[in-house]
XYZ file of N, CA and C in Angstrom:
459
model
N -176.296 22.220 147.163
C -176.621 20.619 147.515
C -174.847 20.493 147.289
N -174.299 21.390 146.039
C -173.125 21.013 145.801
C -171.928 21.920 147.244
N -172.929 23.000 147.497
C -172.094 23.739 148.018
C -172.126 23.473 149.577
N -172.973 22.545 150.436
C -172.786 22.494 151.778
C -171.762 21.022 152.283
N -171.776 20.636 150.725
C -170.531 18.597 151.079
C -170.481 18.942 151.704
N -168.973 19.879 152.541
C -168.209 20.166 153.405
C -168.593 20.447 154.321
N -169.601 20.846 154.387
C -170.105 21.809 155.687
C -171.198 20.417 156.515
N -170.353 20.457 158.044
C -171.279 19.664 158.963
C -172.340 20.339 159.230
N -173.738 20.218 159.151
C -174.933 20.138 158.867
C -175.999 19.289 158.440
N -177.028 19.682 158.401
C -178.362 18.698 158.724
C -179.379 19.913 157.755
N -179.645 19.253 156.394
C -180.585 20.303 155.509
C -181.787 19.376 155.572
N -182.573 20.661 156.238
C -184.196 20.611 156.190
C -184.475 21.011 154.962
N -185.030 19.923 154.056
C -186.059 20.350 152.795
C -187.520 20.711 152.977
N -187.982 21.478 152.241
C -189.610 21.380 152.606
C -190.040 21.592 151.177
N -190.558 20.777 151.074
C -191.510 20.186 149.469
C -190.980 19.016 148.825
N -191.840 18.624 147.657
C -191.472 17.604 147.101
C -190.261 17.506 146.147
N -189.590 16.983 146.602
C -187.772 16.298 145.972
C -188.391 15.976 144.471
N -187.573 16.362 143.206
C -187.223 15.689 142.483
C -186.455 14.422 142.241
N -186.375 13.883 141.297
C -185.406 12.337 141.216
C -183.627 13.105 141.416
N -183.803 14.568 140.283
C -182.230 15.005 139.908
C -182.111 15.540 141.672
N -182.483 15.839 142.089
C -182.140 16.575 143.509
C -181.727 15.105 144.702
N -182.711 14.223 144.179
C -182.393 13.236 145.864
C -180.756 12.525 145.162
N -180.918 12.488 143.565
C -179.632 12.390 142.683
C -178.254 13.150 143.353
N -178.694 14.053 143.910
C -177.501 15.486 144.049
C -177.172 14.649 145.599
N -178.306 14.894 146.585
C -178.188 14.831 147.754
C -177.412 13.056 148.215
N -177.680 12.640 147.075
C -177.281 11.344 147.649
C -175.660 11.223 146.743
N -175.191 12.013 146.116
C -173.925 11.888 145.098
C -173.136 12.526 146.258
N -173.502 13.529 147.010
C -172.712 14.573 147.926
C -172.959 14.007 149.197
N -173.576 12.646 149.569
C -173.822 12.355 151.084
C -174.438 13.605 152.344
N -175.271 14.145 151.473
C -176.021 15.510 152.265
C -176.749 14.903 153.259
N -176.584 15.419 154.666
C -177.109 14.725 155.936
C -178.748 15.572 155.262
N -179.794 15.054 155.648
C -181.173 15.634 154.990
C -182.430 15.219 155.777
N -183.282 16.082 155.912
C -184.508 15.236 156.245
C -185.485 16.052 154.739
N -186.738 15.679 154.783
C -187.716 16.113 153.798
C -189.162 16.168 154.303
N -189.499 17.511 154.564
C -191.116 17.290 155.175
C -191.982 17.888 153.521
N -193.254 17.046 153.645
C -193.928 18.081 152.499
C -195.356 17.939 153.365
N -196.433 19.137 152.982
C -197.582 19.308 153.323
C -197.676 18.997 154.349
N -196.731 20.302 155.426
C -197.072 20.418 156.498
C -197.866 21.912 157.341
N -198.135 22.008 157.900
C -199.156 23.166 158.795
C -198.133 24.132 158.402
N -199.349 25.418 158.982
C -198.242 26.848 159.092
C -197.199 26.751 160.225
N -198.077 25.675 161.495
C -197.629 25.767 162.739
C -196.266 24.991 162.481
N -196.087 23.846 161.760
C -195.104 22.831 161.699
C -193.761 23.633 161.089
N -194.311 24.485 159.705
C -193.353 25.284 159.194
C -192.426 26.457 159.976
N -193.469 27.190 160.878
C -192.725 28.000 161.815
C -191.872 27.074 162.743
N -192.366 25.931 163.280
C -191.423 25.441 164.120
C -190.265 25.529 163.338
N -190.211 25.136 161.726
C -188.944 24.353 161.182
C -187.951 25.348 160.997
N -188.392 26.271 161.126
C -187.847 28.394 161.051
C -187.469 28.079 161.641
N -187.598 28.226 163.204
C -187.347 28.377 164.279
C -186.090 27.766 164.902
N -186.116 26.536 164.292
C -185.096 25.438 164.735
C -184.090 25.561 164.225
N -184.114 26.289 162.675
C -183.030 26.499 161.723
C -181.954 27.195 162.210
N -180.694 26.761 161.722
C -180.086 28.002 161.691
C -179.530 28.789 160.799
N -180.109 28.918 160.038
C -180.261 29.503 158.556
C -181.176 29.189 157.472
N -181.533 30.389 156.768
C -181.965 30.208 155.596
C -181.622 30.025 154.240
N -181.223 28.940 153.506
C -180.484 29.129 152.255
C -181.798 29.400 150.906
N -182.030 30.064 150.929
C -183.589 29.889 149.750
C -182.783 30.762 148.573
N -181.797 29.999 147.207
C -181.131 30.159 146.868
C -181.728 29.496 145.371
N -182.962 30.230 145.025
C -183.634 30.014 144.140
C -183.442 30.353 142.792
N -183.882 29.954 141.572
C -183.244 30.317 140.460
C -184.461 31.114 139.500
N -185.893 30.633 139.940
C -186.929 31.095 139.632
C -187.947 31.014 140.642
N -188.461 32.123 140.900
C -189.674 32.840 141.882
C -190.481 33.281 141.633
N -191.831 33.118 141.895
C -192.890 34.681 142.030
C -192.534 35.892 142.837
N -192.437 35.575 144.305
C -191.959 36.349 145.270
C -191.240 35.998 146.237
N -190.997 35.146 146.717
C -190.116 34.591 147.786
C -190.427 34.756 149.864
N -191.667 34.291 149.368
C -191.813 34.330 151.216
C -191.594 33.969 152.017
N -190.630 32.760 151.552
C -189.746 31.977 152.963
C -188.923 33.388 153.230
N -188.157 34.060 152.428
C -187.496 34.863 152.316
C -188.019 35.936 153.556
N -188.889 36.002 153.488
C -189.364 36.885 154.600
C -190.175 35.883 156.204
N -190.537 35.408 156.083
C -190.999 33.965 157.133
C -189.760 33.556 158.115
N -188.600 33.342 157.064
C -187.248 33.094 157.945
C -187.088 34.756 158.404
N -186.968 35.271 158.011
C -186.890 37.320 159.011
C -187.873 36.898 159.683
N -188.733 37.228 159.563
C -189.545 37.315 160.904
C -189.276 36.443 162.242
N -188.876 35.331 161.935
C -188.755 34.803 163.165
C -186.859 34.930 163.728
N -186.328 36.075 163.110
C -185.138 36.017 163.415
C -184.040 35.073 162.607
N -184.013 34.656 161.328
C -182.787 33.765 161.153
C -182.010 34.713 159.779
N -181.001 34.221 160.123
C -180.478 34.927 158.692
C -181.080 34.333 157.721
N -180.597 35.112 156.209
C -181.232 34.484 154.697
C -180.005 34.453 153.867
N -179.909 33.384 153.033
C -178.942 33.376 152.234
C -180.014 33.107 150.605
N -179.976 34.260 149.632
C -180.707 34.028 148.963
C -180.314 34.484 147.560
N -180.863 34.069 146.230
C -179.846 33.819 144.821
C -180.115 35.961 144.856
N -179.538 36.165 143.662
C -179.164 37.679 143.106
C -180.520 37.927 141.991
N -181.803 36.769 142.041
C -181.980 36.813 140.963
C -183.488 37.247 140.774
N -184.518 37.366 140.102
C -185.599 37.720 139.585
C -186.281 38.746 141.416
N -187.055 38.188 142.175
C -187.640 39.106 143.185
C -186.916 38.737 144.565
N -186.314 38.107 144.813
C -185.291 37.924 145.763
C -184.835 38.686 146.410
N -184.026 39.570 145.782
C -182.888 40.462 146.141
C -183.867 41.989 146.613
N -184.836 42.022 146.122
C -186.148 43.094 146.590
C -186.731 42.938 147.842
N -187.356 41.193 147.711
C -187.756 41.344 148.780
C -187.097 40.902 149.984
N -185.792 40.208 150.078
C -185.177 40.596 150.816
C -184.306 41.504 151.768
N -184.531 42.491 150.731
C -183.589 44.320 151.202
C -182.759 43.882 151.474
N -182.119 44.667 152.539
C -180.291 44.653 152.925
C -180.312 43.390 154.175
N -181.207 43.072 154.432
C -181.473 41.292 155.398
C -180.904 40.221 155.027
N -180.086 40.345 153.885
C -180.020 38.460 153.510
C -178.435 38.651 152.838
N -178.093 37.581 152.863
C -176.419 37.278 152.330
C -176.810 36.958 150.328
N -176.861 37.725 149.074
C -177.381 37.867 148.148
C -175.652 37.150 147.626
N -176.186 35.708 146.997
C -175.343 35.418 145.967
C -175.761 35.159 144.506
N -174.852 34.925 143.703
C -175.221 33.705 142.146
C -175.632 32.851 142.548
N -176.897 32.206 142.280
C -177.597 30.454 142.468
C -176.729 29.605 141.307
N -176.171 30.671 140.352
C -175.268 29.269 139.921
C -173.857 29.359 140.166
N -173.364 29.879 141.066
C -171.856 30.106 141.648
C -171.596 29.007 142.765
N -171.272 27.890 142.653
C -171.411 27.064 143.919
C -170.073 27.788 144.888
N -168.787 27.860 144.550
C -168.342 28.586 145.404
C -168.614 30.128 146.167
N -169.598 30.767 145.660
C -170.596 31.987 146.265
C -170.961 31.785 147.197
N -171.647 30.255 147.136
C -173.092 29.806 147.469
C -172.298 29.649 149.154
N -171.018 28.457 148.660
C -170.771 28.228 150.152
C -169.748 29.385 151.202
N -169.347 30.216 150.358
C -168.955 31.529 151.408
C -169.428 32.381 151.675
N -171.133 32.435 151.156
C -172.152 32.630 152.058
C -172.587 32.414 153.284
N -172.662 30.823 152.936
C -173.145 29.839 153.656
C -172.200 30.306 155.333
N -170.813 30.143 154.700
C -170.230 29.915 155.506
C -169.332 30.974 156.296
N -169.690 32.232 156.043
C -169.516 33.525 156.790
C -170.665 33.442 157.335
N -171.904 33.554 157.240
C -172.828 33.619 158.091
C -173.187 32.905 159.569
N -171.979 31.271 159.015
C -172.079 30.278 160.083
C -170.800 30.903 160.839
N -169.704 31.626 160.347
C -168.481 31.747 161.090
C -168.400 33.037 161.816
N -169.553 34.663 160.982
C -168.820 35.695 161.479
C -170.159 35.975 162.123
N -169.671 36.045 163.597
C -171.049 36.304 164.441
C -171.690 37.393 164.206
N -171.114 38.584 163.765
C -171.315 39.948 163.614
C -172.419 40.529 162.172
N -171.397 39.483 161.441
C -172.230 38.994 160.270
C -173.405 38.956 160.184
N -173.936 37.988 160.778
C -175.086 37.316 161.059
C -175.931 37.417 161.848
N -175.325 38.441 162.829
C -176.622 39.529 164.005
C -176.977 40.380 162.871
N -176.065 41.129 161.978
C -176.737 42.485 160.847
C -177.282 41.517 160.512
N -177.537 40.789 159.780
C -178.657 40.298 158.536
C -179.789 39.984 159.544
N -179.704 39.420 160.467
C -181.030 39.426 161.691
C -181.833 40.131 161.569
N -180.715 41.296 162.225
C -181.701 42.851 162.268
C -182.159 43.003 161.340
N -181.575 43.528 160.296
C -181.746 43.807 158.957
C -183.076 43.010 158.418
N -182.404 41.958 158.587
C -183.993 41.224 158.183
C -185.559 41.297 159.134
N -185.499 41.335 160.187
C -186.761 41.752 161.305
C -186.662 43.278 160.903
N -186.150 44.141 160.465
C -186.654 45.471 160.019
C -187.557 45.359 158.505
N -187.051 44.320 157.757
C -187.023 44.155 156.170
C -188.199 43.354 156.451
N -188.444 42.635 157.538
C -189.694 41.703 157.047
C -191.083 42.729 157.755
N -191.092 43.647 158.565
C -192.428 44.827 158.304
C -192.889 45.123 156.993
N -192.217 45.486 156.224
C -192.542 45.947 154.999
C -193.630 44.936 154.663
N -193.569 44.333 155.148
C -194.703 42.711 154.557
C -196.092 42.437 155.818
N -195.972 42.998 156.529
C -197.071 43.189 158.070
C -198.459 43.611 157.196
N -199.408 42.290 157.815
C -200.536 42.440 157.046
C -201.172 44.141 156.927
N -201.021 44.457 157.883
C -201.365 45.779 157.549
C -201.002 47.226 156.918
N -199.498 46.501 156.285
C -199.151 47.889 155.721
C -199.472 47.012 154.098
N -199.511 45.833 154.287
C -200.114 45.182 152.724
C -201.432 45.898 152.367
N -202.539 45.449 153.242
C -204.061 45.739 153.373
C -204.030 47.707 153.047
N -203.005 48.338 153.582
C -202.893 49.427 153.362
C -202.688 50.084 151.633
N -201.601 49.267 151.380
C -200.754 49.637 150.003
C -202.352 49.234 149.024
N -202.892 48.127 148.838
C -203.917 47.416 148.226
C -205.223 48.645 148.541
N -205.537 49.245 149.610
C -206.820 50.427 149.775
C -206.287 51.244 149.203
N -204.982 51.799 149.145
C -204.424 52.958 148.316
C -204.731 53.045 146.806
N -204.114 51.789 146.319
C -204.122 51.411 144.829
C -205.564 51.058 144.315
N -206.769 50.830 145.050
C -207.779 50.830 144.510
C -208.760 52.338 144.745
N -208.161 53.313 146.164
C -208.547 54.573 145.904
C -208.184 55.240 144.512
N -207.016 54.502 144.464
C -206.462 55.642 142.876
C -207.306 55.010 141.656
N -207.459 53.704 141.574
C -208.209 52.881 140.479
C -209.417 53.893 140.330
N -210.573 54.267 141.432
C -211.420 54.644 141.543
C -211.440 56.038 141.103
N -211.103 56.902 141.859
C -209.987 58.125 141.099
C -209.622 58.334 139.714
N -208.936 57.649 139.200
C -209.026 57.398 137.938
C -209.995 57.412 136.698
N -210.766 56.528 137.466
C -212.601 55.889 136.729
C -213.093 57.011 136.555
N -212.968 57.698 138.067
C -214.163 58.969 137.615
C -214.023 60.062 136.912
N -213.001 60.189 136.120
C -212.706 61.711 135.300
C -213.337 61.415 134.396
């Protein structure tokens, strides 16, 4: 929130906001909209209307929004923690989620550098293919075959 205080934009937040987040939005005078309990169709529309995905999380189990944004061709900025870099591959701008200046610089680079933006989009689309249902299903099938093979020893 602090990183975008001087960037003219409208922040679209999906999910329930806590009191601390609401106070920060007010403090930094952020123009925002908040949506909760939306359908998959509505979520896809939000991605399609977005200019970029800022998913600068400090804790995630996987990071599905990264892949979802890449599938619809949106550039992604995400944190260098936990699973985010692995999920994003080289199709995202990776930043330290505790460094406001680094986050701001990353967002501005995506906005102002069309070549960089296009590169992130292209690499993101390629990266998202790793998570297609057929590939994931095949990976599970192979894992199950390995387990069966080992249990028959």
